[in-house]
PDB file of C-alpha atoms in Angstrom:
ATOM      1  CA  MET D   1     260.213 240.543  95.518  1.00 95.00           C
ATOM      2  CA  LYS D   2     260.122 241.401  99.242  1.00 97.00           C
ATOM      3  CA  LYS D   3     258.793 244.847 100.146  1.00 98.00           C
ATOM      4  CA  ILE D   4     260.625 247.169 102.565  1.00 98.00           C
ATOM      5  CA  LEU D   5     259.271 250.390 104.077  1.00 98.00           C
ATOM      6  CA  VAL D   6     261.924 252.993 104.986  1.00 98.00           C
ATOM      7  CA  VAL D   7     260.830 255.685 107.468  1.00 98.00           C
ATOM      8  CA  ASP D   8     263.212 258.622 107.960  1.00 97.00           C
ATOM      9  CA  ASP D   9     262.661 262.381 107.917  1.00 97.00           C
ATOM     10  CA  LYS D  10     266.082 263.001 106.342  1.00 96.00           C
ATOM     11  CA  SER D  11     265.647 262.414 102.613  1.00 94.00           C
ATOM     12  CA  SER D  12     269.415 262.017 102.160  1.00 95.00           C
ATOM     13  CA  ILE D  13     269.320 258.926 104.412  1.00 95.00           C
ATOM     14  CA  SER D  14     266.113 257.429 103.001  1.00 96.00           C
ATOM     15  CA  ASP D  15     267.325 258.046  99.414  1.00 97.00           C
ATOM     16  CA  LEU D  16     270.622 256.309 100.225  1.00 96.00           C
ATOM     17  CA  ILE D  17     268.808 253.291 101.680  1.00 97.00           C
ATOM     18  CA  VAL D  18     266.391 253.130  98.742  1.00 97.00           C
ATOM     19  CA  GLN D  19     269.336 253.188  96.283  1.00 97.00           C
ATOM     20  CA  LEU D  20     271.101 250.472  98.272  1.00 96.00           C
ATOM     21  CA  LEU D  21     268.068 248.178  98.401  1.00 97.00           C
ATOM     22  CA  LYS D  22     266.171 248.750  95.156  1.00 96.00           C
ATOM     23  CA  GLN D  23     268.128 246.120  93.182  1.00 94.00           C
ATOM     24  CA  SER D  24     266.993 243.344  95.516  1.00 96.00           C
ATOM     25  CA  TYR D  25     263.792 244.660  97.097  1.00 98.00           C
ATOM     26  CA  GLU D  26     260.693 246.696  96.369  1.00 98.00           C
ATOM     27  CA  VAL D  27     261.276 249.804  98.506  1.00 98.00           C
ATOM     28  CA  GLU D  28     258.885 252.542  99.658  1.00 97.00           C
ATOM     29  CA  SER D  29     259.870 255.481 101.845  1.00 97.00           C
ATOM     30  CA  ARG D  30     257.923 257.801 104.146  1.00 97.00           C
ATOM     31  CA  SER D  31     259.221 260.806 106.069  1.00 96.00           C
ATOM     32  CA  ASN D  32     257.612 260.164 109.476  1.00 96.00           C
ATOM     33  CA  GLY D  33     255.633 257.687 111.542  1.00 96.00           C
ATOM     34  CA  VAL D  34     252.243 259.229 110.687  1.00 97.00           C
ATOM     35  CA  GLU D  35     252.908 258.798 106.956  1.00 97.00           C
ATOM     36  CA  ALA D  36     254.147 255.259 107.596  1.00 97.00           C
ATOM     37  CA  MET D  37     251.004 254.303 109.541  1.00 97.00           C
ATOM     38  CA  THR D  38     248.808 255.837 106.807  1.00 97.00           C
ATOM     39  CA  TYR D  39     250.706 253.775 104.227  1.00 97.00           C
ATOM     40  CA  LEU D  40     250.136 250.617 106.310  1.00 96.00           C
ATOM     41  CA  GLN D  41     246.468 251.394 106.989  1.00 94.00           C
ATOM     42  CA  ASP D  42     245.916 251.911 103.244  1.00 96.00           C
ATOM     43  CA  GLY D  43     246.451 248.164 102.851  1.00 93.00           C
ATOM     44  CA  ASN D  44     250.179 248.021 102.143  1.00 95.00           C
ATOM     45  CA  LEU D  45     251.950 245.143 103.852  1.00 94.00           C
ATOM     46  CA  PRO D  46     255.737 245.455 103.843  1.00 98.00           C
ATOM     47  CA  ASP D  47     257.897 242.452 104.731  1.00 98.00           C
ATOM     48  CA  LEU D  48     260.169 244.714 106.807  1.00 98.00           C
ATOM     49  CA  ILE D  49     260.222 248.261 108.225  1.00 98.00           C
ATOM     50  CA  ILE D  50     263.433 250.271 108.665  1.00 98.00           C
ATOM     51  CA  SER D  51     262.860 253.356 110.808  1.00 98.00           C
ATOM     52  CA  ASP D  52     264.688 256.273 112.347  1.00 97.00           C
ATOM     53  CA  LEU D  53     263.772 257.318 115.904  1.00 97.00           C
ATOM     54  CA  GLU D  54     263.929 261.107 115.806  1.00 96.00           C
ATOM     55  CA  MET D  55     261.187 262.270 113.438  1.00 95.00           C
ATOM     56  CA  PRO D  56     258.467 264.932 113.512  1.00 94.00           C
ATOM     57  CA  LYS D  57     254.771 264.084 114.077  1.00 94.00           C
ATOM     58  CA  MET D  58     255.403 260.517 115.282  1.00 95.00           C
ATOM     59  CA  SER D  59     258.750 259.280 116.570  1.00 95.00           C
ATOM     60  CA  GLY D  60     260.239 255.890 115.823  1.00 96.00           C
ATOM     61  CA  PHE D  61     259.390 254.824 119.387  1.00 97.00           C
ATOM     62  CA  GLU D  62     255.720 255.687 118.774  1.00 97.00           C
ATOM     63  CA  LEU D  63     255.820 253.952 115.378  1.00 97.00           C
ATOM     64  CA  ILE D  64     257.134 250.703 116.899  1.00 98.00           C
ATOM     65  CA  LYS D  65     254.371 250.842 119.521  1.00 97.00           C
ATOM     66  CA  ALA D  66     251.656 251.579 116.913  1.00 96.00           C
ATOM     67  CA  VAL D  67     252.825 248.787 114.587  1.00 97.00           C
ATOM     68  CA  ARG D  68     253.070 246.233 117.403  1.00 96.00           C
ATOM     69  CA  GLU D  69     249.621 247.172 118.759  1.00 95.00           C
ATOM     70  CA  SER D  70     248.001 247.117 115.305  1.00 90.00           C
ATOM     71  CA  GLY D  71     247.442 243.383 115.264  1.00 85.00           C
ATOM     72  CA  PHE D  72     247.620 243.167 111.485  1.00 88.00           C
ATOM     73  CA  PHE D  73     251.269 244.329 111.247  1.00 90.00           C
ATOM     74  CA  SER D  74     252.406 243.100 114.656  1.00 90.00           C
ATOM     75  CA  GLU D  75     254.673 240.411 113.172  1.00 94.00           C
ATOM     76  CA  THR D  76     256.379 242.702 110.640  1.00 97.00           C
ATOM     77  CA  PRO D  77     260.103 242.886 111.484  1.00 98.00           C
ATOM     78  CA  ILE D  78     261.362 246.360 112.425  1.00 98.00           C
ATOM     79  CA  ILE D  79     264.978 247.493 112.200  1.00 98.00           C
ATOM     80  CA  ILE D  80     265.772 250.795 113.893  1.00 98.00           C
ATOM     81  CA  LEU D  81     268.475 252.889 112.239  1.00 97.00           C
ATOM     82  CA  SER D  82     269.311 255.812 114.512  1.00 96.00           C
ATOM     83  CA  SER D  83     272.015 258.221 115.606  1.00 94.00           C
ATOM     84  CA  LEU D  84     270.850 257.814 119.215  1.00 91.00           C
ATOM     85  CA  ASP D  85     273.517 255.651 120.808  1.00 87.00           C
ATOM     86  CA  SER D  86     272.460 255.310 124.422  1.00 94.00           C
ATOM     87  CA  SER D  87     271.878 251.867 125.860  1.00 96.00           C
ATOM     88  CA  GLU D  88     268.542 253.141 127.263  1.00 96.00           C
ATOM     89  CA  ASP D  89     267.284 254.008 123.755  1.00 96.00           C
ATOM     90  CA  ARG D  90     268.310 250.601 122.382  1.00 96.00           C
ATOM     91  CA  ILE D  91     266.664 248.799 125.293  1.00 96.00           C
ATOM     92  CA  LYS D  92     263.483 250.881 124.964  1.00 97.00           C
ATOM     93  CA  CYS D  93     263.250 249.991 121.252  1.00 97.00           C
ATOM     94  CA  LEU D  94     263.752 246.294 121.890  1.00 96.00           C
ATOM     95  CA  LYS D  95     261.194 246.312 124.716  1.00 97.00           C
ATOM     96  CA  LEU D  96     258.673 248.060 122.452  1.00 97.00           C
ATOM     97  CA  GLY D  97     259.154 245.312 119.879  1.00 97.00           C
ATOM     98  CA  ALA D  98     261.922 246.336 117.463  1.00 98.00           C
ATOM     99  CA  ASP D  99     263.794 243.336 116.084  1.00 97.00           C
ATOM    100  CA  ASP D 100     267.161 245.022 115.571  1.00 97.00           C
ATOM    101  CA  TYR D 101     268.951 248.333 116.186  1.00 97.00           C
ATOM    102  CA  MET D 102     271.734 249.861 114.097  1.00 97.00           C
ATOM    103  CA  MET D 103     273.652 253.071 114.569  1.00 95.00           C
ATOM    104  CA  LYS D 104     274.092 255.869 112.022  1.00 95.00           C
ATOM    105  CA  PRO D 105     276.376 256.238 110.231  1.00 94.00           C
ATOM    106  CA  PHE D 106     275.913 252.642 109.118  1.00 94.00           C
ATOM    107  CA  ASN D 107     277.860 250.159 107.045  1.00 96.00           C
ATOM    108  CA  PRO D 108     275.708 249.297 103.983  1.00 96.00           C
ATOM    109  CA  GLU D 109     276.937 245.684 103.926  1.00 96.00           C
ATOM    110  CA  GLU D 110     275.994 245.246 107.594  1.00 97.00           C
ATOM    111  CA  LEU D 111     272.522 246.662 106.925  1.00 97.00           C
ATOM    112  CA  LEU D 112     272.016 244.230 104.028  1.00 97.00           C
ATOM    113  CA  ILE D 113     273.040 241.280 106.232  1.00 97.00           C
ATOM    114  CA  ARG D 114     270.697 242.369 109.038  1.00 97.00           C
ATOM    115  CA  ILE D 115     267.844 242.779 106.525  1.00 98.00           C
ATOM    116  CA  GLU D 116     268.436 239.283 105.160  1.00 97.00           C
ATOM    117  CA  LYS D 117     268.398 237.839 108.692  1.00 97.00           C
ATOM    118  CA  ALA D 118     265.235 239.722 109.637  1.00 97.00           C
ATOM    119  CA  LEU D 119     263.422 238.479 106.526  1.00 97.00           C
ATOM    120  CA  LYS D 120     264.161 234.781 107.206  1.00 91.00           C
TER     121      LYS D 120
END
């Protein structure tokens, strides 16, 4: 079973995503980028990361940069799921190395399709 790491400081969002995905994937969640990097550095290797942008301690932007610079996790697909809707934010994420960008609120079916594509 593929493993997905969900990173979002709002437990209502991460819980919703975990519920949506847990039938088809092994899902872990962390509440910020620092916790996510600790999880990765502890030897966990997810097949995909879904992250918010606006989080305490380490933003989604910083998380993308840290994952891409890590070497070991640099090929792990990252989908950003954010309420930030400016073109500048989307472009910044893609330039930093995110593979996809979705807006909140999101359509669960669309998220599932994007996850499937990212995992191919």
